[in-house]
DNA sequence: ATCCCCTTGTTAATCGTTTAACATGGTGCA
DNA sequence: TGCACCATGTTAAACGATTAACAAGGGGAT
């Protein structure tokens, strides 16, 4: 116990200036090698393991870390294949630059909180010692995103409406790819299942569509655009983008008397849940009902899902690069998507 | 651009002391509400978003973050279901305490580096602004673990030989459960596939067993203990605990003229890869060859793997709790394991 | 012998906060 | 009236480092 060992105490013990000790750890070339090894020896003897991280970070203004926030909450993030692919991409870019990845949790911000209460619920966002941050999938005005951008850190988003750096895909165009595919197959009764913070399975009235995640909104718009005039599109919440919430949504849709002939989900996870429920109910997916996903994560291939592939890993890699090396990276990038047709879609059944 | 807004500049602009501004953000009760709102108004006007994270962290000595290091490297971590379950547990414990999770990368430390070079490769470990850290699966003398413990931060490990806090399972006992199961089924020719930094597929001679991951070593010991005297055990490296490396190991084992009747893998990921290779080669898993895994991640259930279940999520949760609330948590915990028999094991074939 | 430059070390300012300890004026109470 | 106490601000000392700018001494070239 007792007193903590600092740069200064090492300097005093070695009879040199603090600058010398600092140089011994940071700039070997500024010191003669004998001085340096003497200092390091004293440091080791005192149990000094190097400059304090927080102090260093204050003084230099660099944290060697970038932050990430998640729409669905930290706990769920590790079950979401989309998030994992993104994290994988981030990690790949970071690994070689000795930069840590800070996963920042935040309490859900419910309506009607005071300024102070909001601040408090975003505590971790304010306190994270980072050089920049990534916010993927958020609305521009989400409190956590706002808190982050107020910190005047470099921030990379995935929203086309946001100012500043971003990496994104053309969600609307991707939606059209799905819509056109379904239209070509003759589907006119389409349900769209979108990940959303609201109750899974409940219908989303047009008035509430503005509150959807931006990517969901755009994909939905694209689907609508590509379907012919007579088509009916109903929108249902898929909840947290989880297996369980997807099943709830699917159950409510497939139980309806006027069951849709096609169900377009916002993610492969949700789509796989729909396929599962449909199969259990004795429906032949691709015949009695068509299902599409989004992302093309590994799950999609093994489930035989028709989906839209997006380069998630690459997205993460580029987001990190934008933060690490802004000068050699464009500040806005739109990545390509591709319709991948598998067995989960087929011609609309005759009624 | 221009000059940065600090607590001081806000104080000057508002005509109050810096203490007042600090209190406005941290201790509402120390200020009259009119003073407080005046200060916050000035702050907003100047674009001040709250106290600087690094400075705060230096001054208070708290970072509100805990670190994690991974044996297999950050990039691979997100593909490993074991790691994901652990992270999920950590995140769950953290979510309610407004603590961030810092994933720390480190360059591989190869032999024969100078002191300075080692330090440099562990740069992120030294620079991470954290209050404590988790190191799961490491040898006690791994450079990254050593660097972390020298920082005199609370550190939670999973090693029974380490001093200090740890959460672990009885790997040796778990190994015996597998060994006994295989012994009961009549297996006498057993191969053990262990995740290890060395070349996947290569044999691990007894002399090198000391360099294995500690958990591997203990499980191996347990398996050996439970098998009858006449049994032969050969040990093979499974590489990075990945799908691909597992297939390499499996191929080399199954191609051998004296193919083992049972293959015990160190993880479900490796075991699943073995099952896949065996199936492709036309072997009936559970008849011609038996395969066991470890962990009981979701993959195991869907593959029909016989395996040993360990409470990974719980492990993560407890590790985080030990760091967050050391006073109300025991400092050493051993969690239970359970043999789960499925279809991948069966009686040894007659030769 | 002079000048210049290079190497190696020191001085001291600064990074942006937090918080114990102290002042000050007003209230409640005897 | 006097005293204790409370609420509300301020003062000023850390927290632990980095790094320009400077100083001193030693060669090497001319």
Coordinates of N, CA, C and O (backbone and C1' of nucleotides) in Angstrom, one line a residue, chain A residues 16-20 23 29-32 35 58-59, chain C residues 7-19:
Chain A
X16 N 17.6 12.4 -11.2 CA 17.5 13.0 -12.5 C 16.2 13.8 -12.6 O 15.4 13.8 -11.7
X17 N 16.0 14.5 -13.7 CA 14.8 15.3 -13.9 C 13.7 14.4 -14.4 O 13.9 13.3 -14.9
X18 N 12.5 14.9 -14.2 CA 11.3 14.1 -14.6 C 11.3 13.9 -16.1 O 10.9 12.9 -16.7
X19 N 11.9 14.9 -16.8 CA 11.9 14.9 -18.2 C 12.8 13.6 -18.7 O 12.4 12.9 -19.6
X20 N 13.8 13.4 -18.0 CA 14.7 12.3 -18.3 C 13.9 11.0 -18.2 O 14.0 10.1 -19.1
X23 N 11.5 10.7 -21.0 CA 12.2 10.3 -22.2 C 12.7 8.8 -22.2 O 12.6 8.2 -23.2
X29 N 15.8 7.8 -28.0 CA 16.9 8.4 -28.7 C 17.3 9.8 -28.1 O 18.3 10.3 -28.4
X30 N 16.5 10.2 -27.1 CA 16.9 11.5 -26.5 C 17.8 11.3 -25.3 O 18.2 12.3 -24.7
X31 N 18.2 10.1 -25.0 CA 19.0 9.8 -23.8 C 20.1 8.9 -24.2 O 20.0 8.1 -25.1
X32 N 21.2 9.1 -23.5 CA 22.3 8.1 -23.7 C 21.8 6.8 -23.1 O 21.0 6.8 -22.2
X35 N 22.3 6.2 -19.3 CA 21.3 7.0 -18.5 C 20.0 6.2 -18.6 O 19.3 6.0 -17.5
X58 N -4.3 13.0 -20.9 CA -4.6 14.4 -20.7 C -3.6 15.3 -21.3 O -3.9 16.2 -22.1
X59 N -2.3 14.9 -21.0 CA -1.3 15.8 -21.5 C -1.1 15.8 -23.0 O -0.9 16.8 -23.7
Chain C
dT7 P 23.5 14.0 -33.2 O5' 23.8 13.8 -31.6 C5' 25.2 13.6 -31.3 C4' 25.3 13.6 -29.8 C3' 24.2 12.9 -29.0 O3' 24.7 12.1 -28.1 C1' 24.4 15.1 -28.2
dT8 P 23.9 11.1 -27.2 O5' 23.5 11.9 -25.9 C5' 24.6 12.2 -25.0 C4' 24.1 13.1 -23.9 C3' 22.8 12.6 -23.1 O3' 23.2 12.7 -21.8 C1' 22.5 14.8 -23.8
dG9 P 22.4 11.8 -20.7 O5' 21.5 12.9 -19.9 C5' 22.3 13.8 -19.1 C4' 21.6 15.1 -18.9 C3' 20.2 15.0 -18.2 O3' 20.4 15.5 -16.8 C1' 20.2 16.7 -20.0
dT10 P 19.1 15.7 -15.9 O5' 18.8 17.2 -16.2 C5' 19.8 18.2 -16.0 C4' 19.2 19.6 -16.0 C3' 17.9 19.8 -15.1 O3' 18.0 21.0 -14.5 C1' 17.4 20.3 -17.4
dT11 P 17.0 21.3 -13.3 O5' 16.3 22.6 -13.8 C5' 16.9 23.4 -14.8 C4' 15.9 24.4 -15.3 C3' 14.7 24.7 -14.4 O3' 14.4 26.1 -14.5 C1' 13.9 23.9 -16.5
dA12 P 13.4 26.8 -13.5 O5' 12.0 26.8 -14.3 C5' 12.0 27.2 -15.6 C4' 10.7 27.0 -16.2 C3' 9.5 27.1 -15.2 O3' 8.4 27.7 -15.9 C1' 9.4 25.0 -16.2
dA13 P 7.4 28.6 -15.2 O5' 6.3 28.7 -16.4 C5' 6.7 28.7 -17.7 C4' 5.8 27.8 -18.6 C3' 4.3 28.0 -18.2 O3' 3.6 28.2 -19.4 C1' 4.9 25.7 -18.2
dT14 P 2.1 28.6 -19.3 O5' 1.4 27.2 -19.7 C5' 1.8 26.4 -20.8 C4' 1.1 25.1 -20.7 C3' -0.3 25.1 -20.3 O3' -1.1 24.7 -21.3 C1' 0.9 23.4 -19.3
dC15 P -2.7 25.0 -21.3 O5' -3.3 23.5 -21.4 C5' -2.7 22.6 -22.3 C4' -3.2 21.2 -21.9 C3' -4.5 21.2 -21.3 O3' -5.5 20.9 -22.2 C1' -2.9 19.8 -20.1
dG16 P -6.7 22.0 -22.3 O5' -7.7 21.5 -21.1 C5' -8.2 20.2 -21.2 C4' -8.9 19.8 -19.9 C3' -9.9 20.8 -19.5 O3' -11.1 20.1 -19.1 C1' -8.4 20.4 -17.7
dT17 P -12.4 20.8 -18.7 O5' -12.9 19.9 -17.5 C5' -12.4 20.2 -16.2 C4' -12.1 19.0 -15.5 C3' -12.7 18.9 -14.1 O3' -13.5 17.7 -14.1 C1' -10.3 18.9 -13.9
dT18 P -14.6 17.6 -13.0 O5' -13.8 17.4 -11.6 C5' -13.3 16.1 -11.4 C4' -12.6 16.1 -10.0 C3' -13.6 16.2 -8.8 O3' -13.2 15.3 -7.9 C1' -11.9 17.9 -8.7
dT19 P -14.2 14.8 -6.8 O5' -13.7 15.6 -5.5 C5' -12.3 15.6 -5.2 C4' -12.1 16.6 -4.0 C3' -13.2 16.8 -3.1 O3' -12.7 17.0 -1.8 C1' -12.5 18.9 -4.0

